[in-house]
PDB file of C-alpha atoms in Angstrom:
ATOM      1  CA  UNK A   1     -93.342  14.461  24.701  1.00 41.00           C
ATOM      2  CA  UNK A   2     -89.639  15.622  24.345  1.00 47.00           C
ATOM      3  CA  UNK A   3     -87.877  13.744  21.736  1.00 48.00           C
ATOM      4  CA  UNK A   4     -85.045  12.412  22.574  1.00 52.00           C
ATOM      5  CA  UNK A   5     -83.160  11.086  19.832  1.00 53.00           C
ATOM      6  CA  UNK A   6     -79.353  12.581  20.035  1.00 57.00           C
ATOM      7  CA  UNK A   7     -77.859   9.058  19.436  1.00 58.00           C
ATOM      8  CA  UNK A   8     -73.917   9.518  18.795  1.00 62.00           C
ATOM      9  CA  UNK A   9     -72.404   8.345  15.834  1.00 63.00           C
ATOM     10  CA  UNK A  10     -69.169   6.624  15.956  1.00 65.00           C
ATOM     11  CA  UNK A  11     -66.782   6.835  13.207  1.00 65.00           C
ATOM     12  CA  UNK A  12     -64.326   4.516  11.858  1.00 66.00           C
ATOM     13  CA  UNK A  13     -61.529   6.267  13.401  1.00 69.00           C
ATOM     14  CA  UNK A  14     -63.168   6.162  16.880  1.00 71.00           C
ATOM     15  CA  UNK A  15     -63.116   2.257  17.256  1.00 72.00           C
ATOM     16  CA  UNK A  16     -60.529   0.076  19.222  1.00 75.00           C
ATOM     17  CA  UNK A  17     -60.020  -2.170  15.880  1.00 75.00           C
ATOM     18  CA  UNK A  18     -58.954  -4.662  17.681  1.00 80.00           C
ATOM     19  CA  UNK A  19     -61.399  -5.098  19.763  1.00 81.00           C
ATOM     20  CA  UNK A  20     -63.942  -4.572  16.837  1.00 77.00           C
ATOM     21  CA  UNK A  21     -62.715  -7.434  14.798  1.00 82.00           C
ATOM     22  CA  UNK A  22     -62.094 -10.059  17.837  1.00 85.00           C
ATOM     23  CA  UNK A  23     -65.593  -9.441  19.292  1.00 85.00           C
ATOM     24  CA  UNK A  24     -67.631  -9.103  16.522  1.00 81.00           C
ATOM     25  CA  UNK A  25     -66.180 -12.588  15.156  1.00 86.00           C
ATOM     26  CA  UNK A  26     -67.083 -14.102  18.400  1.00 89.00           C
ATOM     27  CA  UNK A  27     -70.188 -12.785  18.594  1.00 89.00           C
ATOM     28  CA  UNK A  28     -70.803 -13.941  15.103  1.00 87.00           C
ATOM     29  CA  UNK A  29     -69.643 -17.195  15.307  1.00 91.00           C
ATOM     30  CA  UNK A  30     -71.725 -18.134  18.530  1.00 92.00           C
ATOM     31  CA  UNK A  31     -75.141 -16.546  16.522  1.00 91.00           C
ATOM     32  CA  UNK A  32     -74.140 -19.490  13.677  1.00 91.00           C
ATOM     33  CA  UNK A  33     -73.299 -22.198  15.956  1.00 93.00           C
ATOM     34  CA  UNK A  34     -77.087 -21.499  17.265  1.00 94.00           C
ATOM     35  CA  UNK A  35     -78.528 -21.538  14.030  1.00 94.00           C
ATOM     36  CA  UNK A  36     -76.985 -23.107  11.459  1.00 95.00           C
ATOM     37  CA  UNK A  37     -78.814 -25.989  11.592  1.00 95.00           C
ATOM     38  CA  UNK A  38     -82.101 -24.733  10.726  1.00 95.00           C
ATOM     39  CA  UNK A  39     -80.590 -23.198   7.987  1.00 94.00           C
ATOM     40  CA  UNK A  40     -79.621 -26.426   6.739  1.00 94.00           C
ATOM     41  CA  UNK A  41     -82.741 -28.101   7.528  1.00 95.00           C
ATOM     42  CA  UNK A  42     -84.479 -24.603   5.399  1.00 94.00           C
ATOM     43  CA  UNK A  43     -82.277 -25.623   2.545  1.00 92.00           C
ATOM     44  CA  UNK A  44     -83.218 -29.194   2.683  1.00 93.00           C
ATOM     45  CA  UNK A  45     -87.086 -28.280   2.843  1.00 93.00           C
ATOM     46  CA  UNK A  46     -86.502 -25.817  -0.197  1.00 91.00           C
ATOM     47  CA  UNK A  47     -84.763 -28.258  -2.651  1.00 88.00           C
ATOM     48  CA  UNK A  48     -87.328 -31.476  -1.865  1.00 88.00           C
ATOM     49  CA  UNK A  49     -90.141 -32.652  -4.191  1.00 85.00           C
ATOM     50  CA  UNK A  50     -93.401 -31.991  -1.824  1.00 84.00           C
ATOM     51  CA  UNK A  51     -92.569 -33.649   1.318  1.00 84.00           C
ATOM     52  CA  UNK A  52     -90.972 -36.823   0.059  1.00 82.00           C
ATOM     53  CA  UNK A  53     -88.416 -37.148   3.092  1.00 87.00           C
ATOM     54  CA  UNK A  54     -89.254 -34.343   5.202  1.00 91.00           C
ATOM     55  CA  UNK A  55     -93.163 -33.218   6.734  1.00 91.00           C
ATOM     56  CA  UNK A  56     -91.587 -29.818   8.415  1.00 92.00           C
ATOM     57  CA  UNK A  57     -88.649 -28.339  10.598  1.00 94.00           C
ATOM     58  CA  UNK A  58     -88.984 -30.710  13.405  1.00 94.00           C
ATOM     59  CA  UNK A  59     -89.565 -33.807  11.440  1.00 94.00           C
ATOM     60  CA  UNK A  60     -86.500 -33.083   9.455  1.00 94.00           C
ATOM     61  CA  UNK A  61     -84.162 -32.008  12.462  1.00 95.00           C
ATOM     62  CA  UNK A  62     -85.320 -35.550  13.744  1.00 95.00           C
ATOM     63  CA  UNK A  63     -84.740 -37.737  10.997  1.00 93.00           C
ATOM     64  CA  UNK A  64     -81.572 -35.855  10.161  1.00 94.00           C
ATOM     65  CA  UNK A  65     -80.245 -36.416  13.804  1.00 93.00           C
ATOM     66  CA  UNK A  66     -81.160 -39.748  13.961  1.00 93.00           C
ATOM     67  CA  UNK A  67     -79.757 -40.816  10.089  1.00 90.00           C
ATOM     68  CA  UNK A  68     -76.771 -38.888   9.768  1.00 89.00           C
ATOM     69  CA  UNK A  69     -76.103 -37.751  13.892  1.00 91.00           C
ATOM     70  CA  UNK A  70     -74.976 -34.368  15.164  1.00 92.00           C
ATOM     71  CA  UNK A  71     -72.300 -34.248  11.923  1.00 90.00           C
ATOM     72  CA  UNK A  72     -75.325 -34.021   9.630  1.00 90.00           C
ATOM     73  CA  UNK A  73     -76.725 -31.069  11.167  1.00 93.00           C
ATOM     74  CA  UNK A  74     -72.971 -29.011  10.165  1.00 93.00           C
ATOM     75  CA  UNK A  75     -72.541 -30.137   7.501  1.00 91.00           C
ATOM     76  CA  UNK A  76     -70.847 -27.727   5.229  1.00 90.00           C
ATOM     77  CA  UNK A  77     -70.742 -25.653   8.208  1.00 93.00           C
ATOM     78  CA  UNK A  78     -66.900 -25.071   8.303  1.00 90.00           C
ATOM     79  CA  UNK A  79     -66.789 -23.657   4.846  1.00 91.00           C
ATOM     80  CA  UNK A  80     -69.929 -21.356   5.597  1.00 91.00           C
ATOM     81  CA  UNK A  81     -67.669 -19.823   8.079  1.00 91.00           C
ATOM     82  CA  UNK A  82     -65.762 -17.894   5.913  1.00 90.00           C
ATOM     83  CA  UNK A  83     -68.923 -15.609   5.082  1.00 89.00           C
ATOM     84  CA  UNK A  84     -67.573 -14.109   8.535  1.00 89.00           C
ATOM     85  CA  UNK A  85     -64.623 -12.459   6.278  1.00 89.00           C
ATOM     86  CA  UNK A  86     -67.352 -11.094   4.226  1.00 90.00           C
ATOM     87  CA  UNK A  87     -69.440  -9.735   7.883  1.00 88.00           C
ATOM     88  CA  UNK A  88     -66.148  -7.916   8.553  1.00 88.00           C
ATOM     89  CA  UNK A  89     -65.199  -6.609   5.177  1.00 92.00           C
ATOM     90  CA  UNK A  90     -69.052  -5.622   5.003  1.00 93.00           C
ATOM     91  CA  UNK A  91     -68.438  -3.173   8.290  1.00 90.00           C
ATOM     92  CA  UNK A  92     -64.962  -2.163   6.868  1.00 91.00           C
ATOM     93  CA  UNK A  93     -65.971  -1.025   3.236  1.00 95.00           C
ATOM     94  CA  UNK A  94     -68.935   0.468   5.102  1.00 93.00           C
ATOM     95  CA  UNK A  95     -66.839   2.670   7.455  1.00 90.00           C
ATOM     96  CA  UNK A  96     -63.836   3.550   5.109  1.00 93.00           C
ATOM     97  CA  UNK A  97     -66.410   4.315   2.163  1.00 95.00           C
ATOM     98  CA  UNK A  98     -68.371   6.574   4.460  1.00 91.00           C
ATOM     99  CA  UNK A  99     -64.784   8.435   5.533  1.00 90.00           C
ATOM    100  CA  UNK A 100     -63.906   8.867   1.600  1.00 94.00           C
ATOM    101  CA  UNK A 101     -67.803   9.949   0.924  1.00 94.00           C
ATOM    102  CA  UNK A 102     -66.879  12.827   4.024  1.00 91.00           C
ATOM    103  CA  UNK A 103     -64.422  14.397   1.847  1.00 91.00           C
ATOM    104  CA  UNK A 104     -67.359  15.597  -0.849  1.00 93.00           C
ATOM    105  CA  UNK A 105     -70.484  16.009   2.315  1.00 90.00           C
ATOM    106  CA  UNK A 106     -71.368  16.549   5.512  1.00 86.00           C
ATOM    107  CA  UNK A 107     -74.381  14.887   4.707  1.00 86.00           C
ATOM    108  CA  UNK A 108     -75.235  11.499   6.685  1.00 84.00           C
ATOM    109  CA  UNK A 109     -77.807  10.228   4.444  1.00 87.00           C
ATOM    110  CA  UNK A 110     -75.378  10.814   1.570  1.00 91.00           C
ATOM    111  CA  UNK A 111     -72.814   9.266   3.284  1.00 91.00           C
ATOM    112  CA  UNK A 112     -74.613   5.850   4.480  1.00 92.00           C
ATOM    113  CA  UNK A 113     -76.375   5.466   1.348  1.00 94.00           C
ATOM    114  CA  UNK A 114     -73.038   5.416  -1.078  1.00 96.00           C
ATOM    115  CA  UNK A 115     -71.174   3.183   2.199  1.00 95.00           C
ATOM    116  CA  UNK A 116     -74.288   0.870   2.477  1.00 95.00           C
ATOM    117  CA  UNK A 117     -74.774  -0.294  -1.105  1.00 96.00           C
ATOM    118  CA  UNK A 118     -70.782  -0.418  -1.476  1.00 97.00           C
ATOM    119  CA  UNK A 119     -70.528  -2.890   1.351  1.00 96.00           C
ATOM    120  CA  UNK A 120     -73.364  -4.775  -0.125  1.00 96.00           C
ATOM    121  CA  UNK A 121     -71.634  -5.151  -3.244  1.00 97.00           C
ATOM    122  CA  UNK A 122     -68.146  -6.548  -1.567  1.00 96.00           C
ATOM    123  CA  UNK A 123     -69.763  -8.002   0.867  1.00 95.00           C
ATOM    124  CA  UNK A 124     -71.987 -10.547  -1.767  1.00 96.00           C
ATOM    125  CA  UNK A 125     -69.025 -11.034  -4.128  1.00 96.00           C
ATOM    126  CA  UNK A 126     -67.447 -12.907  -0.945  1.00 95.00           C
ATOM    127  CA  UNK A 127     -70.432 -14.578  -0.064  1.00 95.00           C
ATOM    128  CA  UNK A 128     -72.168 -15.889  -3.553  1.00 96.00           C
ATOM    129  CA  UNK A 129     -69.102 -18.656  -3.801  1.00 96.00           C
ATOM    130  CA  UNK A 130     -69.194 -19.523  -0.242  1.00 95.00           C
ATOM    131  CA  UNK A 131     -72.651 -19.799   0.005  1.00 94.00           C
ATOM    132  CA  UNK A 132     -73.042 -21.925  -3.610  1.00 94.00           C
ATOM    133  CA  UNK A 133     -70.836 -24.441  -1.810  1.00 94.00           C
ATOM    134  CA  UNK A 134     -71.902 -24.876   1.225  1.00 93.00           C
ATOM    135  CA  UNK A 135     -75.686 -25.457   0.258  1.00 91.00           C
ATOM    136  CA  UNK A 136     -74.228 -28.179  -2.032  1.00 91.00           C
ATOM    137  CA  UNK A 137     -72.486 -29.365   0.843  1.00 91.00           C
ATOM    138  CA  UNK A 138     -75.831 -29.167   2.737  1.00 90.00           C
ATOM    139  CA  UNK A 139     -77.170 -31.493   0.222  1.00 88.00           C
ATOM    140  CA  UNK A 140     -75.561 -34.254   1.122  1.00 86.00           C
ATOM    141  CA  UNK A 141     -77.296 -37.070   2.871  1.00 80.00           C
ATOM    142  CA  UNK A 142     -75.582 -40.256   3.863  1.00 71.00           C
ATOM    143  CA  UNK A 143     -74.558 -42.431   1.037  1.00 64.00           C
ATOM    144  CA  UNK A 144     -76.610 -39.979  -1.308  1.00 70.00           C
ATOM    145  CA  UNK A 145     -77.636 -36.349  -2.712  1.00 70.00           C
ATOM    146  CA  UNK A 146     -80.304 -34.238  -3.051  1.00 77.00           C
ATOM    147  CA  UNK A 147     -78.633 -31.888  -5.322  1.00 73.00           C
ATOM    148  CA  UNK A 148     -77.052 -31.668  -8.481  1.00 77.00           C
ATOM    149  CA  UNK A 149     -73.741 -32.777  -7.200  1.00 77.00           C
ATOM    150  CA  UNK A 150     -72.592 -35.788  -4.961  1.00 80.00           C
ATOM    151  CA  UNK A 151     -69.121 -36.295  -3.018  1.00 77.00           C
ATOM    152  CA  UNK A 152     -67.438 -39.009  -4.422  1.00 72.00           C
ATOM    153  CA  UNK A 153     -66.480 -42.507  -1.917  1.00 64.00           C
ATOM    154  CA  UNK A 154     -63.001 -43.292  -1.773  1.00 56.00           C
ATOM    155  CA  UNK A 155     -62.211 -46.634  -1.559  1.00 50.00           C
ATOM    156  CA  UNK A 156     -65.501 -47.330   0.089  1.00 46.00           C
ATOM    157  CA  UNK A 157     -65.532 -44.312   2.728  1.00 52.00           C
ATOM    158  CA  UNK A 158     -66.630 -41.128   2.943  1.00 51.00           C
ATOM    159  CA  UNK A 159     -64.282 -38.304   2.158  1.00 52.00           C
ATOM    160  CA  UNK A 160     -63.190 -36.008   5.374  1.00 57.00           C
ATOM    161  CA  UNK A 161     -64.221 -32.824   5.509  1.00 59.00           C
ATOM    162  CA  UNK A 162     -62.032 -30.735   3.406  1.00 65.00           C
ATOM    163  CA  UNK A 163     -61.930 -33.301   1.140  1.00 76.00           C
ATOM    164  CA  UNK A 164     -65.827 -33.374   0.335  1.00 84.00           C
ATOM    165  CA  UNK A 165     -65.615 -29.618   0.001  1.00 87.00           C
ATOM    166  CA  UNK A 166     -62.490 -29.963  -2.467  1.00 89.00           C
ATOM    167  CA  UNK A 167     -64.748 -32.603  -4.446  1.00 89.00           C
ATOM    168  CA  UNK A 168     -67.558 -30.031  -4.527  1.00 91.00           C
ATOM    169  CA  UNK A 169     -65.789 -27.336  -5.611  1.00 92.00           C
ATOM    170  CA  UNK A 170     -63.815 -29.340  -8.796  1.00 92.00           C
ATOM    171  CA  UNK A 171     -67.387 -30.584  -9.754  1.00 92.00           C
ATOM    172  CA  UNK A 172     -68.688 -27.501  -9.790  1.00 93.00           C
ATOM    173  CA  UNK A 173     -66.095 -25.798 -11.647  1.00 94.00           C
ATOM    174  CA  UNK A 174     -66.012 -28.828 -13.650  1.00 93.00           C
ATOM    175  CA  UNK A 175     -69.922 -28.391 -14.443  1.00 92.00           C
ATOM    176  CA  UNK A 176     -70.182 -24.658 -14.831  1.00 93.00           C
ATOM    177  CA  UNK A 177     -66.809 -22.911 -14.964  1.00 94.00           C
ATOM    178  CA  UNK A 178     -65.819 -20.272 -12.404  1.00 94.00           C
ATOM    179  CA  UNK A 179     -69.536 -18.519 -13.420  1.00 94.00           C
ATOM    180  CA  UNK A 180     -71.272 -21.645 -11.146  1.00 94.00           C
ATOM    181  CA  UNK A 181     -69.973 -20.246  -8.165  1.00 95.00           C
ATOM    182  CA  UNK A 182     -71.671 -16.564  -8.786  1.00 96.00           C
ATOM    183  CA  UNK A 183     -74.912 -18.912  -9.554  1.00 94.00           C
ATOM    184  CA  UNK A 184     -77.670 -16.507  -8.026  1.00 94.00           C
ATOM    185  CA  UNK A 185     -75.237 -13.361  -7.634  1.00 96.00           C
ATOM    186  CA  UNK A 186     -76.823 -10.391  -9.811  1.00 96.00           C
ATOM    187  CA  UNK A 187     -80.326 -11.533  -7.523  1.00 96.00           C
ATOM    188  CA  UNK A 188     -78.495 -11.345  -4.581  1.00 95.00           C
ATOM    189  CA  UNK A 189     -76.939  -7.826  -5.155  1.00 96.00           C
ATOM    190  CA  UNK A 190     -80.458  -6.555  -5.905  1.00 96.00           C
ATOM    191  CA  UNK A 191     -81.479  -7.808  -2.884  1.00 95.00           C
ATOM    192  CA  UNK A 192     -78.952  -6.788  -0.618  1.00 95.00           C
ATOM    193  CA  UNK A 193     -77.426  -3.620  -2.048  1.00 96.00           C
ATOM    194  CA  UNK A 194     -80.806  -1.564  -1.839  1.00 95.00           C
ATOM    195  CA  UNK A 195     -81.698  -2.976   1.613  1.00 94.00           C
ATOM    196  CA  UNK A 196     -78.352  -1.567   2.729  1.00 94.00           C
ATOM    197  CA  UNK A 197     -78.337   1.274   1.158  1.00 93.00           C
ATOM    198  CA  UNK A 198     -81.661   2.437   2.205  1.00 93.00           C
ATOM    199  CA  UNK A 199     -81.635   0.576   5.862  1.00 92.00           C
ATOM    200  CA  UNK A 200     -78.241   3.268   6.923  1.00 90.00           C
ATOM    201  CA  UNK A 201     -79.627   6.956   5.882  1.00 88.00           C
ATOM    202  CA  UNK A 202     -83.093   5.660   7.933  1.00 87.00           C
ATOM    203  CA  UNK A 203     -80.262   4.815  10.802  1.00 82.00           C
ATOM    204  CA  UNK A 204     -78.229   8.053  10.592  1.00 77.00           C
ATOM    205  CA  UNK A 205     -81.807   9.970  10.008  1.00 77.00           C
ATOM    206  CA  UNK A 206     -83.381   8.439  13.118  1.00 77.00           C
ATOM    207  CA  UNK A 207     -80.118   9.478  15.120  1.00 70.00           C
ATOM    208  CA  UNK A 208     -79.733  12.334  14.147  1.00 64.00           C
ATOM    209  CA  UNK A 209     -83.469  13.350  14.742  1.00 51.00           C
ATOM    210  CA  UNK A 210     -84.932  15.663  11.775  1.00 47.00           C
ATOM    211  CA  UNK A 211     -81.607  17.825  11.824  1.00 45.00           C
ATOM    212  CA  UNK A 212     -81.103  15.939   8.790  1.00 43.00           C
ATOM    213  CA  UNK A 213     -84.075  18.000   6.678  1.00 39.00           C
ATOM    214  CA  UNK A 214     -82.460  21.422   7.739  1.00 42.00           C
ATOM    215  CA  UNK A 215     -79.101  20.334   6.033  1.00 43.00           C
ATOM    216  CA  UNK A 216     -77.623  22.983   3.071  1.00 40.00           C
ATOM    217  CA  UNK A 217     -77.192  19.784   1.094  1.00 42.00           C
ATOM    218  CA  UNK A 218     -80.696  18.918   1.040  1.00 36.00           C
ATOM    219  CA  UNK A 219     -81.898  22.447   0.790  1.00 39.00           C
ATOM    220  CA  UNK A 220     -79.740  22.377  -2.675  1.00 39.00           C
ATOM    221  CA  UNK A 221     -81.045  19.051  -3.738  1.00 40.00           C
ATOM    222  CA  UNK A 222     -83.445  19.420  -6.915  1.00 40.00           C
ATOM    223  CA  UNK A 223     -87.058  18.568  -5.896  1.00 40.00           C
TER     224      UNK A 223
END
């Protein structure tokens, strides 16, 4: 069978920006929207001793819904969004870092490797606070906690939104210093940063076909 693969690679300087950054936002946002709750309901399953207030995933989304309504299923949803800075500069450290990389090679697997651990690593240093605050935000139950840290009632009622997440953020800080908000971040970068780094030559290799073994820059490589 004739193989096929000739998939074209698009640079950095060959996309409408624009249209990059508006769609893939979008696109982004609608993917949370669909499954954020889950991943609040996963966080809440995670953190509980055995199954003292939840039996599984549906059990939780119902007692959730019904206790705390459709808010309780968000919550600490708005702050969570700005991880979609970190989706963008992800793509754009990713593109410009494979441009620089182009200067020194011709080689794609090079080139994706350096770009795809780079954007790992800005990519995490955005998302570790974000992240750290919005599962504490996640914690929150009506009228009570689950984790270490529990927005405050004012004057009998619950704080609004940015409030809570201002209260979260000066415990925190108040707790742990500005190194609570990186709680988790050297595991994350060894997660992340190899995935990516490996997960884009295997791209570039696969659409490139095996052109890739015939390269000079391989050839010269040490074995």
């Amino acid at each position: 069978m004739e193989d096929k693969r000739n998939i074209p690679i698009i640079e950095w300087e060959h996309l409408d920006k624009r249209k990059f950054y508006v769609f893939g936002i979008c696109m982004t946002m609608m993917i949370r929207v669909s499954v954020y709750p889950f991943t609040l309901i996963r966080t809440r399953l995670q953190v509980q001793k055995g199954k003292s207030l939840y039996k599984g995933t549906f059990d939780a989304f119902g007692k959730i819904l019904r206790t705390e309504g459709t808010a309780g299923l968000y919550r600490g949803f708005l702050v969570n969004t700005f991880t979609l800075i970190s989706g963008q500069c992800y793509v754009t450290t990713y593109e410009l870092t494979r441009k620089y990389v182009s200067r020194y090679t011709s080689n794609n697997a090079v080139k994706s490797l350096v770009a795809g651990g780079s954007a790992s690593l800005v990519a995490q240093s955005i998302t570790v606070p974000i992240d750290v605050v919005s599962q504490h935000l996640m914690m929150q139950r009506r009228g009570e906690s689950m984790g270490r840290f529990r927005v405050r009632q004012q004057d009998g009622k619950g704080l609004l939104v940015f409030g809570q997440t201002k209260d979260i953020i000066g415990q925190i800080f108040k707790a742990d210093g500005f190194k609570g908000f990186y709680r988790g971040y050297v595991a994350s970068l060894l997660t992340y940063i190899p995935n990516s780094a490996v997960w884009w030559p295997f791209y570039h290799f696969y659409a490139g076909g095996r052109q890739e073994l015939h390269h000079p820059d391989l050839q010269a490589a040490p074995g």
